[in-house]
GROMACS .gro file of N, CA and C in nm:
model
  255
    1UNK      N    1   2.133  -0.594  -0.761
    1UNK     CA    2   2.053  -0.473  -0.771
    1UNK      C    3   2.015  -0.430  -0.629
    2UNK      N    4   2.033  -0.303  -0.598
    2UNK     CA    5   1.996  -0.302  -0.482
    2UNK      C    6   1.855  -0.234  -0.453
    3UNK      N    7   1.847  -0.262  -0.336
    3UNK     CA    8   1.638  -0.283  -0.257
    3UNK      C    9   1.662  -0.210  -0.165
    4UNK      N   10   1.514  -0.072  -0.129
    4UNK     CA   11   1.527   0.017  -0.054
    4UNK      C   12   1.347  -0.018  -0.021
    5UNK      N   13   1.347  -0.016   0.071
    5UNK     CA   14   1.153  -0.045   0.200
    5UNK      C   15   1.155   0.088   0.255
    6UNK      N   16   0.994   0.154   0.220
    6UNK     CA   17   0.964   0.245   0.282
    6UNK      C   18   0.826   0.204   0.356
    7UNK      N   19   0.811   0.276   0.450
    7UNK     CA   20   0.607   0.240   0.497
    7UNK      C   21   0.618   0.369   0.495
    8UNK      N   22   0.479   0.410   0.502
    8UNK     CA   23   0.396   0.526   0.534
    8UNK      C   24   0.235   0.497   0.604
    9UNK      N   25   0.207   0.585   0.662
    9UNK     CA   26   0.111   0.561   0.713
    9UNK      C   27  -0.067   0.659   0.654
   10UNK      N   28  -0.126   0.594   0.587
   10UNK     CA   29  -0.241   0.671   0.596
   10UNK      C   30  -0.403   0.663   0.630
   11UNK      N   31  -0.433   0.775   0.675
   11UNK     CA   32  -0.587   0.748   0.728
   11UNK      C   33  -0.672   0.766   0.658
   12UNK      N   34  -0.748   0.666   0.654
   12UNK     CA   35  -0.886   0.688   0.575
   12UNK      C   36  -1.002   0.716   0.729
   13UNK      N   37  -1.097   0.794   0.673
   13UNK     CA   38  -1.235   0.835   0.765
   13UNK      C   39  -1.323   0.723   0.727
   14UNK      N   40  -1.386   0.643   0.598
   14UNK     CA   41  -1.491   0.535   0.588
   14UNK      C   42  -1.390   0.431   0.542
   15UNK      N   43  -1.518   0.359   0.575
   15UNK     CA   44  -1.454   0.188   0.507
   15UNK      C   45  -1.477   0.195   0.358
   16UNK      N   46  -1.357   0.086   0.327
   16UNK     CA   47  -1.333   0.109   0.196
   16UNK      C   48  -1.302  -0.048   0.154
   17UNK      N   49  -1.225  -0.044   0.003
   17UNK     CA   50  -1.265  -0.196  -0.014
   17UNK      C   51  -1.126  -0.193  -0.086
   18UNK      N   52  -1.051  -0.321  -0.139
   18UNK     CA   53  -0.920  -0.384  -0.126
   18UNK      C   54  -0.970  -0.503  -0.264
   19UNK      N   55  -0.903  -0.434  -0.395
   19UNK     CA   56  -0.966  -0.540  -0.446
   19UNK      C   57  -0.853  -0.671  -0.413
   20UNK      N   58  -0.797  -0.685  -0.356
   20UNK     CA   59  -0.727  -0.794  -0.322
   20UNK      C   60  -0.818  -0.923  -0.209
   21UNK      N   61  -0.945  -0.798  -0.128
   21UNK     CA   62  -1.004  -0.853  -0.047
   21UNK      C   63  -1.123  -0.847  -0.093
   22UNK      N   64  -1.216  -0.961  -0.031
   22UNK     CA   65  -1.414  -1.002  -0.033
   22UNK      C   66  -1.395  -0.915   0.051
   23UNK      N   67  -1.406  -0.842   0.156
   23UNK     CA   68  -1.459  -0.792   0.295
   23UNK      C   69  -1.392  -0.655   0.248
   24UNK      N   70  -1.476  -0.538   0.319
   24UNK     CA   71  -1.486  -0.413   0.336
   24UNK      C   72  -1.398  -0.383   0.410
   25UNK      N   73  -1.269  -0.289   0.428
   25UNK     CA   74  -1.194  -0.267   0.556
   25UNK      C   75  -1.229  -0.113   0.594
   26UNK      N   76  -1.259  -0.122   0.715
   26UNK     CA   77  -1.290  -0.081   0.838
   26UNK      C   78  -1.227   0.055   0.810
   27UNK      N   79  -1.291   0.200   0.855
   27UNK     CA   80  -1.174   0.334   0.866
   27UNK      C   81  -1.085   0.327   0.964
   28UNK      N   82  -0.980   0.385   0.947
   28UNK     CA   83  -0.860   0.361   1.066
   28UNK      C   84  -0.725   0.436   0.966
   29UNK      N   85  -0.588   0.424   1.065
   29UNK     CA   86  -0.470   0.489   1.001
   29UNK      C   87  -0.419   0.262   0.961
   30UNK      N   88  -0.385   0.281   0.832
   30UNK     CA   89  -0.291   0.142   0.775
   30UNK      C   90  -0.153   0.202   0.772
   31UNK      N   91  -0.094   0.086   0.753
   31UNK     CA   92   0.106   0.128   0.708
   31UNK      C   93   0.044   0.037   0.574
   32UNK      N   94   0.136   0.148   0.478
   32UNK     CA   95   0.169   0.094   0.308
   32UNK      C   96   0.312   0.078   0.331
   33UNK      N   97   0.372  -0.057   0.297
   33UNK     CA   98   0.475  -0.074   0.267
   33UNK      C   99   0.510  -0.057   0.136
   34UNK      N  100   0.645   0.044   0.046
   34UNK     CA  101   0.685  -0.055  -0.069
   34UNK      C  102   0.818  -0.063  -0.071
   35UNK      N  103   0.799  -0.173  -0.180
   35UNK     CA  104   0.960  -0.190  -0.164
   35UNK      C  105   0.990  -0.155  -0.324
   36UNK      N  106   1.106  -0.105  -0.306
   36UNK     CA  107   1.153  -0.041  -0.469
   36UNK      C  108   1.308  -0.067  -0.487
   37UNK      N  109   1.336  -0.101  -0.616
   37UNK     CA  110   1.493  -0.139  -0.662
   37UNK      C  111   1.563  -0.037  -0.758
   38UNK      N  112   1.667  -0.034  -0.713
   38UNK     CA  113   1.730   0.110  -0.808
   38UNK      C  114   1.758   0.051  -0.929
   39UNK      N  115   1.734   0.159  -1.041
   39UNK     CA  116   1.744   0.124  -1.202
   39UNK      C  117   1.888   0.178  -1.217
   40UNK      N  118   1.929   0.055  -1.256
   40UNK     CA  119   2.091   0.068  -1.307
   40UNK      C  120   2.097   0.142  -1.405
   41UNK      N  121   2.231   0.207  -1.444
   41UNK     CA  122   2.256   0.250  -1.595
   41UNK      C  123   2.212   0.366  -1.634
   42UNK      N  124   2.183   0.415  -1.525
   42UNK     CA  125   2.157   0.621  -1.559
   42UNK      C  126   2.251   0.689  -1.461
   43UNK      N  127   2.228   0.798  -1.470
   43UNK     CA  128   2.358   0.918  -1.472
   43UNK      C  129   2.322   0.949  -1.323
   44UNK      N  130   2.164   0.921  -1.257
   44UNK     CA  131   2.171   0.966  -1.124
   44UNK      C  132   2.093   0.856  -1.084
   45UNK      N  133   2.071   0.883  -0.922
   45UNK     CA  134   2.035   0.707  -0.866
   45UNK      C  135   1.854   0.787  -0.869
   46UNK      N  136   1.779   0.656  -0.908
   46UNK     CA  137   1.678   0.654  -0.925
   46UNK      C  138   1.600   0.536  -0.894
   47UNK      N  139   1.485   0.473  -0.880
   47UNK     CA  140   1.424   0.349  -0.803
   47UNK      C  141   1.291   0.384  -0.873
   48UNK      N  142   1.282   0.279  -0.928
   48UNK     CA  143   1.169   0.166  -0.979
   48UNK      C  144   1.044   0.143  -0.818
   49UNK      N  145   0.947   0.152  -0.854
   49UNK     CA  146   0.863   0.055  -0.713
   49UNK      C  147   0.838  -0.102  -0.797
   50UNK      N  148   0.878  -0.236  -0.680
   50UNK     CA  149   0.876  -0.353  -0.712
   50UNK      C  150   0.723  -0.349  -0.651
   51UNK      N  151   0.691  -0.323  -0.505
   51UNK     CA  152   0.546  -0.366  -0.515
   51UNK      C  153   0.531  -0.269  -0.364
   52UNK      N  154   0.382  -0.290  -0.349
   52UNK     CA  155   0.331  -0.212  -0.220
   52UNK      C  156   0.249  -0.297  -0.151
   53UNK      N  157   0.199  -0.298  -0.047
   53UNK     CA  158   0.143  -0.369   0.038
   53UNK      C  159   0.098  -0.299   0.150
   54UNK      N  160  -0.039  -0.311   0.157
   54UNK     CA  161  -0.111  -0.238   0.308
   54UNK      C  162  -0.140  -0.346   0.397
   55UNK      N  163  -0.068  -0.354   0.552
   55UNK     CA  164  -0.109  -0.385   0.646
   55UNK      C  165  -0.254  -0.387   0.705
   56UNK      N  166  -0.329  -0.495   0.710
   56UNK     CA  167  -0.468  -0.476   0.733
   56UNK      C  168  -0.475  -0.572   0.884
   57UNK      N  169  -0.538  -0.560   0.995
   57UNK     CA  170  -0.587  -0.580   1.090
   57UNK      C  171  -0.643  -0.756   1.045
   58UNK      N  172  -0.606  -0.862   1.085
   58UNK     CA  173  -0.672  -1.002   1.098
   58UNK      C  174  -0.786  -0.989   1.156
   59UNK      N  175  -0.835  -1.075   1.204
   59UNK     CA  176  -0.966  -1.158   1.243
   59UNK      C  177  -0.949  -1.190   1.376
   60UNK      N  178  -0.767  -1.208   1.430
   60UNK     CA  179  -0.744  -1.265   1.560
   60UNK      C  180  -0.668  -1.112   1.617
   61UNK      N  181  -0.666  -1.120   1.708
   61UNK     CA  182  -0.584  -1.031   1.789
   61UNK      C  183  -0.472  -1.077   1.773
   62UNK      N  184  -0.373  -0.933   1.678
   62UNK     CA  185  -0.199  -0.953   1.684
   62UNK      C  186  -0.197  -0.987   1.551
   63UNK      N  187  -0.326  -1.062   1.443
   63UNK     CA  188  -0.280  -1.125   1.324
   63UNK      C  189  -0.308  -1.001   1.234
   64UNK      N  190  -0.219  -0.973   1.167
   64UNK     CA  191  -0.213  -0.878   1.053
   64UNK      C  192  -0.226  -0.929   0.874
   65UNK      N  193  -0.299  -0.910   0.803
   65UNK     CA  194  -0.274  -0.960   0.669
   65UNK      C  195  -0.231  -0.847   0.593
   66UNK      N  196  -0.125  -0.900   0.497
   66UNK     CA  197  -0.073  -0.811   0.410
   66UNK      C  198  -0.110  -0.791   0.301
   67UNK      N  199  -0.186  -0.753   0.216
   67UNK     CA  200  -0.271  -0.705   0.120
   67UNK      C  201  -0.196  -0.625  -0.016
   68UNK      N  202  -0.188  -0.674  -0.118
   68UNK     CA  203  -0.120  -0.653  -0.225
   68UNK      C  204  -0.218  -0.490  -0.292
   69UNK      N  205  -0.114  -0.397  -0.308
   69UNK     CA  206  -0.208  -0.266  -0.398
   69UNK      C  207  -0.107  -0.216  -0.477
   70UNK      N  208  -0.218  -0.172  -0.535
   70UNK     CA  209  -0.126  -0.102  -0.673
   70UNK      C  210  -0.153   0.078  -0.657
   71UNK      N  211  -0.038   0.161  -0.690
   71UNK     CA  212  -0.044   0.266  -0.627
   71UNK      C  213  -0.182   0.346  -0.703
   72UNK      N  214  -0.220   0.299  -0.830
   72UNK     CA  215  -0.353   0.392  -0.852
   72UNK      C  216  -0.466   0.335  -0.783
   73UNK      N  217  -0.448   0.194  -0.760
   73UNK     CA  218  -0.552   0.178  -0.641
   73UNK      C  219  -0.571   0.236  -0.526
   74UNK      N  220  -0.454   0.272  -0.451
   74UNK     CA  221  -0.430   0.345  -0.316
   74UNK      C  222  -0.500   0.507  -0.311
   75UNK      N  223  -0.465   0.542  -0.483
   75UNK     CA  224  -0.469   0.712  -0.517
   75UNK      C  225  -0.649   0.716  -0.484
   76UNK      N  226  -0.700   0.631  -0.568
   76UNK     CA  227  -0.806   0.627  -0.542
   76UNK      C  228  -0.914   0.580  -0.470
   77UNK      N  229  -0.882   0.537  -0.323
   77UNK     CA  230  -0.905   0.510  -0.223
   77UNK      C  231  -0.902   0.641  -0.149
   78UNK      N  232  -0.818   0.715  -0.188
   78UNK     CA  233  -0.723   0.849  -0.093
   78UNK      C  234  -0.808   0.977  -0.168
   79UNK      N  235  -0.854   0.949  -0.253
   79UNK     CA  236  -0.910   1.041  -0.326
   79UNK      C  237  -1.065   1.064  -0.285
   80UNK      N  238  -1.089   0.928  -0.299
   80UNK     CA  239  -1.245   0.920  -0.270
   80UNK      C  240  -1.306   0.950  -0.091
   81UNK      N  241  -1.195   0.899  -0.066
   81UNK     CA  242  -1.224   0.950   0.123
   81UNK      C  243  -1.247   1.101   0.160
   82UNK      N  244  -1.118   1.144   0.041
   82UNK     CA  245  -1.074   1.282   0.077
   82UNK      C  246  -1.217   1.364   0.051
   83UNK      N  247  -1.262   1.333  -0.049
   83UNK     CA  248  -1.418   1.367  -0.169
   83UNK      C  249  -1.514   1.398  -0.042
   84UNK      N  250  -1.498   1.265   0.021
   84UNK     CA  251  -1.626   1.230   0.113
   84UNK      C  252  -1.650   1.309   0.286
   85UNK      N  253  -1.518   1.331   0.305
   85UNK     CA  254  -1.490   1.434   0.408
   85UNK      C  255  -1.559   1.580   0.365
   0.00000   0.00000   0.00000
């Protein structure tokens, strides 16, 4: 089956929260990675998302943690910032 990786980048203005994470993350621009697999057996090429992941800033300088989201989690992260602007 084949696998296609996109990132994107988006900014939030406040800190916001990760239910993947205890701790609050910080406003700033993140990269969302996802990665998605094409669904066999239809008439045109089309892709499934396998999963997404936001790049979050470590604790050390250079260490990055990768943080598991689900895209209505993201919507509404993106939503609520947008609200708050």
């Amino acid at each position: 089956m084949m696998r296609r990786s996109n990132q994107s980048a988006v900014t939030l203005t406040k800190p916001f929260r990760l239910r993947a994470l205890d701790e609050m993350v910080p406003a700033g621009t993140y990269t969302v990675e996802t990665e998605e697999e094409q669904v066999d057996g239809l008439s045109v090429v089309a892709y499934r998302r396998v999963s997404s992941v936001v790049l979050v800033p470590g604790s050390h300088p250079g260490e990055v943690q990768v943080v598991p989201v689900e895209p209505s989690e993201l919507e509404a992260i993106l939503l609520e910032d947008g609200a708050a602007g």
